[in-house]
Amino acid sequence: MASKKQDADKLAAAQMAVREVKAGMKLGVGSGSTLNMFVEELGRKKYPFPVVCASNATEQLAKKSGLKTTTLDELVKARKSPEEPILDLFVDGADEVDKSYNLIKGGGGALTREKIIASASSEFACIVDESKIVAKIGKYPLPIEVIPFAVSFVSSELVELGASVIQRPKFITDNGNPILDVTGLDYKDPLGLETELNNIPGVVENGIFAVRQPEKIIVAKDGKARYL
Ligand code: 5RP
């Protein structure tokens, strides 16, 4: 359970990210408690342009906060040329962040849509409290979204890589899939590991963000936010 101090840090990071948002920006938002604070702040500022949400829960909160929403499909179709960015800025939290800007995400289970939106955005700003900063990613159990048919197969492939696998209890993603929470993997090459895991047939997406790293990390400690 997050402490009051941690919540104050999350809010400070969220408020700093709101200052990154300029009028007319095509904006994507992720999910989680830190991101929720960003959405509420954006609502308070009455941001008038539609946002793309990475989860149904975020979309509900965005609407409740007075924001307009749109879909990735609509923005892709509305582009005048393939060079035009689909989204200008994606803002989201993370479960672990290292100093090389590698992330683990997916504690809330929205990793697949988050990675799609991050990949569609010119810029990705990650907002975290100090507790998320680690020397090396990999302590936090890695969420891996898997199609239901492949749960046992993917689990056995992961065990062969030396991992321990727990299927997240009573959890199905917005895409209709289970999540495996995985520990014991070797993170010496996060980019290679991200690619290797996504090459296992049946894996939809894993929560390592090394291929699409954030351009900016906003980290808050003692109620004050700064860029990493
Ligand atoms: C959800 C995520 C979240 O960004 C991550 O779990 C951090 O959440 P919180 O801000 O609540 O600590 O990746 O899929």
mmCIF file of C-alpha atoms and ligand atoms in Angstrom:
data_model
loop_
_atom_site.group_PDB
_atom_site.id
_atom_site.type_symbol
_atom_site.label_atom_id
_atom_site.label_comp_id
_atom_site.label_asym_id
_atom_site.label_seq_id
_atom_site.Cartn_x
_atom_site.Cartn_y
_atom_site.Cartn_z
ATOM 1 C CA MET A 1 0.000 0.000 0.000
ATOM 2 C CA ALA A 2 1.367 3.394 -1.019
ATOM 3 C CA SER A 3 2.238 5.782 1.829
ATOM 4 C CA LYS A 4 1.125 9.431 1.957
ATOM 5 C CA LYS A 5 4.722 10.418 1.211
ATOM 6 C CA GLN A 6 4.818 8.182 -1.858
ATOM 7 C CA ASP A 7 1.486 9.599 -3.053
ATOM 8 C CA ALA A 8 2.848 13.152 -2.645
ATOM 9 C CA ASP A 9 5.828 12.159 -4.820
ATOM 10 C CA LYS A 10 3.582 10.581 -7.447
ATOM 11 C CA LEU A 11 1.543 13.789 -7.543
ATOM 12 C CA ALA A 12 4.670 15.967 -7.879
ATOM 13 C CA ALA A 13 5.854 13.839 -10.848
ATOM 14 C CA ALA A 14 2.383 13.977 -12.419
ATOM 15 C CA GLN A 15 2.210 17.787 -12.046
ATOM 16 C CA MET A 16 5.609 18.207 -13.670
ATOM 17 C CA ALA A 17 4.473 16.024 -16.599
ATOM 18 C CA VAL A 18 1.364 18.190 -17.049
ATOM 19 C CA ARG A 19 3.762 21.092 -17.692
ATOM 20 C CA GLU A 20 5.152 19.071 -20.659
ATOM 21 C CA VAL A 21 1.731 19.150 -22.328
ATOM 22 C CA LYS A 22 1.277 21.923 -24.884
ATOM 23 C CA ALA A 23 -2.009 22.967 -26.509
ATOM 24 C CA GLY A 24 -3.031 20.745 -29.416
ATOM 25 C CA MET A 25 -0.693 17.884 -28.550
ATOM 26 C CA LYS A 26 -1.947 14.431 -29.497
ATOM 27 C CA LEU A 27 -1.605 12.710 -26.163
ATOM 28 C CA GLY A 28 -1.488 9.065 -25.044
ATOM 29 C CA VAL A 29 -1.843 7.994 -21.415
ATOM 30 C CA GLY A 30 -0.971 4.687 -19.750
ATOM 31 C CA SER A 31 -2.366 3.290 -16.527
ATOM 32 C CA GLY A 32 -1.717 2.957 -12.804
ATOM 33 C CA SER A 33 -1.943 5.147 -9.725
ATOM 34 C CA THR A 34 0.721 7.683 -10.813
ATOM 35 C CA LEU A 35 -0.814 8.042 -14.253
ATOM 36 C CA ASN A 36 -4.246 8.452 -12.681
ATOM 37 C CA MET A 37 -2.935 11.538 -10.882
ATOM 38 C CA PHE A 38 -1.687 12.893 -14.212
ATOM 39 C CA VAL A 39 -5.124 12.319 -15.793
ATOM 40 C CA GLU A 40 -6.882 14.048 -12.897
ATOM 41 C CA GLU A 41 -4.486 17.020 -13.085
ATOM 42 C CA LEU A 42 -5.031 17.275 -16.834
ATOM 43 C CA GLY A 43 -8.773 17.221 -16.201
ATOM 44 C CA ARG A 44 -8.413 20.001 -13.629
ATOM 45 C CA LYS A 45 -6.549 22.070 -16.248
ATOM 46 C CA LYS A 46 -9.460 21.368 -18.648
ATOM 47 C CA TYR A 47 -7.212 20.013 -21.424
ATOM 48 C CA PRO A 48 -9.558 20.298 -24.417
ATOM 49 C CA PHE A 49 -7.934 17.828 -26.856
ATOM 50 C CA PRO A 50 -8.792 14.097 -26.957
ATOM 51 C CA VAL A 51 -6.425 11.552 -25.377
ATOM 52 C CA VAL A 52 -5.783 7.873 -26.200
ATOM 53 C CA CYS A 53 -6.000 5.621 -23.118
ATOM 54 C CA ALA A 54 -4.075 2.371 -22.587
ATOM 55 C CA SER A 55 -6.733 0.736 -20.410
ATOM 56 C CA ASN A 56 -10.486 0.706 -19.927
ATOM 57 C CA ALA A 57 -9.956 1.900 -16.343
ATOM 58 C CA THR A 58 -7.907 4.895 -17.510
ATOM 59 C CA GLU A 59 -10.522 5.704 -20.142
ATOM 60 C CA GLN A 60 -13.257 5.731 -17.484
ATOM 61 C CA LEU A 61 -11.183 8.004 -15.259
ATOM 62 C CA ALA A 62 -10.335 10.317 -18.166
ATOM 63 C CA LYS A 63 -14.020 10.748 -18.982
ATOM 64 C CA LYS A 64 -14.901 11.256 -15.310
ATOM 65 C CA SER A 65 -12.171 13.918 -15.120
ATOM 66 C CA GLY A 66 -13.779 15.806 -18.011
ATOM 67 C CA LEU A 67 -11.307 14.784 -20.737
ATOM 68 C CA LYS A 68 -12.288 13.773 -24.247
ATOM 69 C CA THR A 69 -10.985 10.419 -25.469
ATOM 70 C CA THR A 70 -10.172 8.997 -28.881
ATOM 71 C CA THR A 71 -8.681 5.770 -30.218
ATOM 72 C CA LEU A 72 -5.369 4.887 -31.800
ATOM 73 C CA ASP A 73 -7.309 3.714 -34.876
ATOM 74 C CA GLU A 74 -8.889 7.135 -35.347
ATOM 75 C CA LEU A 75 -5.554 8.937 -35.031
ATOM 76 C CA VAL A 76 -3.811 6.590 -37.470
ATOM 77 C CA LYS A 77 -6.611 7.091 -40.015
ATOM 78 C CA ALA A 78 -6.639 10.879 -39.533
ATOM 79 C CA ARG A 79 -2.958 11.259 -40.480
ATOM 80 C CA LYS A 80 -2.285 13.177 -43.675
ATOM 81 C CA SER A 81 0.993 11.330 -44.336
ATOM 82 C CA PRO A 82 2.891 8.375 -42.811
ATOM 83 C CA GLU A 83 5.582 10.833 -41.643
ATOM 84 C CA GLU A 84 3.099 12.656 -39.404
ATOM 85 C CA PRO A 85 3.417 11.413 -35.798
ATOM 86 C CA ILE A 86 0.416 9.404 -34.591
ATOM 87 C CA LEU A 87 0.868 10.803 -31.077
ATOM 88 C CA ASP A 88 3.093 13.614 -29.828
ATOM 89 C CA LEU A 89 3.485 12.527 -26.230
ATOM 90 C CA PHE A 90 2.846 9.403 -24.152
ATOM 91 C CA VAL A 91 2.838 9.740 -20.375
ATOM 92 C CA ASP A 92 2.936 6.701 -18.090
ATOM 93 C CA GLY A 93 4.288 5.292 -14.837
ATOM 94 C CA ALA A 94 6.565 2.271 -14.368
ATOM 95 C CA ASP A 95 7.324 -0.463 -11.860
ATOM 96 C CA GLU A 96 11.123 -0.263 -12.202
ATOM 97 C CA VAL A 97 13.419 2.244 -13.914
ATOM 98 C CA ASP A 98 17.193 1.923 -14.298
ATOM 99 C CA LYS A 99 19.684 4.685 -15.053
ATOM 100 C CA SER A 100 20.029 3.473 -18.667
ATOM 101 C CA TYR A 101 16.269 4.221 -19.056
ATOM 102 C CA ASN A 102 15.205 0.550 -19.227
ATOM 103 C CA LEU A 103 11.817 -0.059 -17.609
ATOM 104 C CA ILE A 104 9.682 -2.854 -16.262
ATOM 105 C CA LYS A 105 6.002 -2.085 -16.652
ATOM 106 C CA GLY A 106 2.754 -3.983 -16.441
ATOM 107 C CA GLY A 107 2.059 -4.172 -12.722
ATOM 108 C CA GLY A 108 -1.468 -3.085 -13.644
ATOM 109 C CA GLY A 109 -1.584 -5.489 -16.581
ATOM 110 C CA ALA A 110 -1.886 -2.905 -19.370
ATOM 111 C CA LEU A 111 1.624 -3.435 -20.755
ATOM 112 C CA THR A 112 0.625 -4.418 -24.301
ATOM 113 C CA ARG A 113 -1.460 -1.352 -25.055
ATOM 114 C CA GLU A 114 1.059 0.799 -23.199
ATOM 115 C CA LYS A 115 3.866 -0.473 -25.413
ATOM 116 C CA ILE A 116 1.800 0.065 -28.561
ATOM 117 C CA ILE A 117 0.975 3.639 -27.561
ATOM 118 C CA ALA A 118 4.597 4.320 -26.545
ATOM 119 C CA SER A 119 5.733 3.056 -29.964
ATOM 120 C CA ALA A 120 3.211 5.326 -31.696
ATOM 121 C CA SER A 121 4.416 8.439 -29.843
ATOM 122 C CA SER A 122 7.200 10.833 -30.760
ATOM 123 C CA GLU A 123 8.004 11.236 -27.081
ATOM 124 C CA PHE A 124 7.503 9.104 -23.978
ATOM 125 C CA ALA A 125 7.692 10.740 -20.538
ATOM 126 C CA CYS A 126 7.815 8.273 -17.652
ATOM 127 C CA ILE A 127 6.635 9.533 -14.251
ATOM 128 C CA VAL A 128 7.713 7.779 -11.054
ATOM 129 C CA ASP A 129 8.398 8.246 -7.372
ATOM 130 C CA GLU A 130 11.942 7.564 -6.135
ATOM 131 C CA SER A 131 11.078 3.992 -4.991
ATOM 132 C CA LYS A 132 10.920 2.863 -8.636
ATOM 133 C CA ILE A 133 14.545 3.770 -9.423
ATOM 134 C CA VAL A 134 16.832 0.705 -9.322
ATOM 135 C CA ALA A 135 20.467 0.007 -10.222
ATOM 136 C CA LYS A 136 19.366 -2.865 -12.464
ATOM 137 C CA ILE A 137 15.856 -3.897 -13.542
ATOM 138 C CA GLY A 138 14.675 -7.434 -12.771
ATOM 139 C CA LYS A 139 13.696 -7.661 -9.129
ATOM 140 C CA TYR A 140 10.067 -6.754 -9.873
ATOM 141 C CA PRO A 141 8.252 -9.818 -11.311
ATOM 142 C CA LEU A 142 8.099 -9.349 -15.076
ATOM 143 C CA PRO A 143 4.517 -9.309 -16.412
ATOM 144 C CA ILE A 144 4.117 -11.286 -19.630
ATOM 145 C CA GLU A 145 0.755 -11.292 -21.457
ATOM 146 C CA VAL A 146 0.070 -14.641 -23.106
ATOM 147 C CA ILE A 147 -2.818 -16.009 -25.183
ATOM 148 C CA PRO A 148 -4.885 -18.490 -23.085
ATOM 149 C CA PHE A 149 -4.036 -21.446 -25.386
ATOM 150 C CA ALA A 150 -0.299 -21.010 -24.748
ATOM 151 C CA VAL A 151 -0.133 -20.538 -20.948
ATOM 152 C CA SER A 152 1.436 -23.950 -20.198
ATOM 153 C CA PHE A 153 3.700 -23.907 -23.230
ATOM 154 C CA VAL A 154 5.066 -20.411 -22.571
ATOM 155 C CA SER A 155 5.466 -21.214 -18.853
ATOM 156 C CA SER A 156 7.550 -24.305 -19.670
ATOM 157 C CA GLU A 157 9.738 -22.315 -22.112
ATOM 158 C CA LEU A 158 10.317 -19.721 -19.372
ATOM 159 C CA VAL A 159 11.214 -22.413 -16.822
ATOM 160 C CA GLU A 160 13.790 -23.689 -19.334
ATOM 161 C CA LEU A 161 15.312 -20.186 -19.245
ATOM 162 C CA GLY A 162 15.681 -20.587 -15.452
ATOM 163 C CA ALA A 163 12.608 -18.537 -14.510
ATOM 164 C CA SER A 164 9.866 -19.049 -11.914
ATOM 165 C CA VAL A 165 6.376 -18.399 -13.239
ATOM 166 C CA ILE A 166 3.139 -17.510 -11.468
ATOM 167 C CA GLN A 167 -0.065 -16.932 -13.400
ATOM 168 C CA ARG A 168 -1.632 -13.748 -11.979
ATOM 169 C CA PRO A 169 -4.685 -14.974 -10.045
ATOM 170 C CA LYS A 170 -8.177 -13.890 -11.142
ATOM 171 C CA PHE A 171 -6.788 -11.501 -13.742
ATOM 172 C CA ILE A 172 -7.592 -11.075 -17.426
ATOM 173 C CA THR A 173 -6.281 -8.115 -19.448
ATOM 174 C CA ASP A 174 -8.456 -5.726 -21.456
ATOM 175 C CA ASN A 175 -7.342 -7.844 -24.449
ATOM 176 C CA GLY A 176 -8.851 -11.003 -22.882
ATOM 177 C CA ASN A 177 -5.559 -12.678 -21.937
ATOM 178 C CA PRO A 178 -3.909 -13.934 -18.731
ATOM 179 C CA ILE A 179 -0.665 -12.497 -17.321
ATOM 180 C CA LEU A 180 2.328 -14.516 -16.147
ATOM 181 C CA ASP A 181 4.455 -12.844 -13.445
ATOM 182 C CA VAL A 182 8.000 -14.062 -13.953
ATOM 183 C CA THR A 183 11.110 -13.922 -11.757
ATOM 184 C CA GLY A 184 14.625 -15.324 -12.080
ATOM 185 C CA LEU A 185 15.406 -14.152 -15.631
ATOM 186 C CA ASP A 186 18.860 -12.866 -16.569
ATOM 187 C CA TYR A 187 18.725 -9.093 -17.235
ATOM 188 C CA LYS A 188 22.318 -8.446 -18.308
ATOM 189 C CA ASP A 189 21.002 -7.528 -21.806
ATOM 190 C CA PRO A 190 17.486 -6.071 -21.299
ATOM 191 C CA LEU A 191 16.998 -5.325 -24.999
ATOM 192 C CA GLY A 192 18.018 -8.867 -26.005
ATOM 193 C CA LEU A 193 15.801 -10.361 -23.294
ATOM 194 C CA GLU A 194 12.789 -8.287 -24.353
ATOM 195 C CA THR A 195 13.202 -9.533 -27.924
ATOM 196 C CA GLU A 196 13.861 -13.149 -26.915
ATOM 197 C CA LEU A 197 10.730 -13.321 -24.749
ATOM 198 C CA ASN A 198 8.546 -11.821 -27.472
ATOM 199 C CA ASN A 199 9.831 -14.521 -29.850
ATOM 200 C CA ILE A 200 8.243 -17.307 -27.783
ATOM 201 C CA PRO A 201 5.089 -18.294 -29.727
ATOM 202 C CA GLY A 202 2.034 -17.421 -27.654
ATOM 203 C CA VAL A 203 3.583 -14.393 -25.950
ATOM 204 C CA VAL A 204 1.592 -11.270 -26.766
ATOM 205 C CA GLU A 205 3.969 -8.825 -25.076
ATOM 206 C CA ASN A 206 6.317 -8.570 -22.113
ATOM 207 C CA GLY A 207 6.801 -5.672 -19.709
ATOM 208 C CA ILE A 208 10.452 -4.830 -20.500
ATOM 209 C CA PHE A 209 10.661 -1.416 -22.183
ATOM 210 C CA ALA A 210 14.203 -1.448 -23.587
ATOM 211 C CA VAL A 211 13.439 -1.291 -27.318
ATOM 212 C CA ARG A 212 11.117 1.707 -26.760
ATOM 213 C CA GLN A 213 12.679 3.553 -23.865
ATOM 214 C CA PRO A 214 11.287 6.839 -22.543
ATOM 215 C CA GLU A 215 12.979 10.037 -23.696
ATOM 216 C CA LYS A 216 12.255 11.662 -20.325
ATOM 217 C CA ILE A 217 12.012 10.275 -16.827
ATOM 218 C CA ILE A 218 10.463 12.501 -14.183
ATOM 219 C CA VAL A 219 11.273 11.265 -10.697
ATOM 220 C CA ALA A 220 9.976 12.738 -7.453
ATOM 221 C CA LYS A 221 11.421 12.543 -3.942
ATOM 222 C CA ASP A 222 10.329 14.435 -0.807
ATOM 223 C CA GLY A 223 7.525 16.067 -2.792
ATOM 224 C CA LYS A 224 9.881 17.543 -5.407
ATOM 225 C CA ALA A 225 10.082 16.363 -9.018
ATOM 226 C CA ARG A 226 13.121 16.508 -11.302
ATOM 227 C CA TYR A 227 14.302 15.025 -14.588
ATOM 228 C CA LEU A 228 16.523 11.968 -14.162
HETATM 229 C C1 5RP B 1 0.555 -0.651 -15.622
HETATM 230 C C2 5RP B 1 1.889 -0.022 -15.438
HETATM 231 C C3 5RP B 1 2.011 1.050 -14.399
HETATM 232 O O1 5RP B 1 2.559 2.174 -15.008
HETATM 233 C C4 5RP B 1 2.921 0.557 -13.316
HETATM 234 O O2 5RP B 1 2.380 -0.633 -12.772
HETATM 235 C C5 5RP B 1 3.103 1.596 -12.220
HETATM 236 O O3 5RP B 1 1.907 1.756 -11.496
HETATM 237 P P1 5RP B 1 1.799 2.737 -10.251
HETATM 238 O O4 5RP B 1 1.933 4.132 -10.783
HETATM 239 O O5 5RP B 1 0.430 2.458 -9.682
HETATM 240 O O6 5RP B 1 2.899 2.384 -9.288
HETATM 241 O O7 5RP B 1 2.846 -0.355 -16.080
HETATM 242 O O8 5RP B 1 0.550 -1.614 -16.636
#
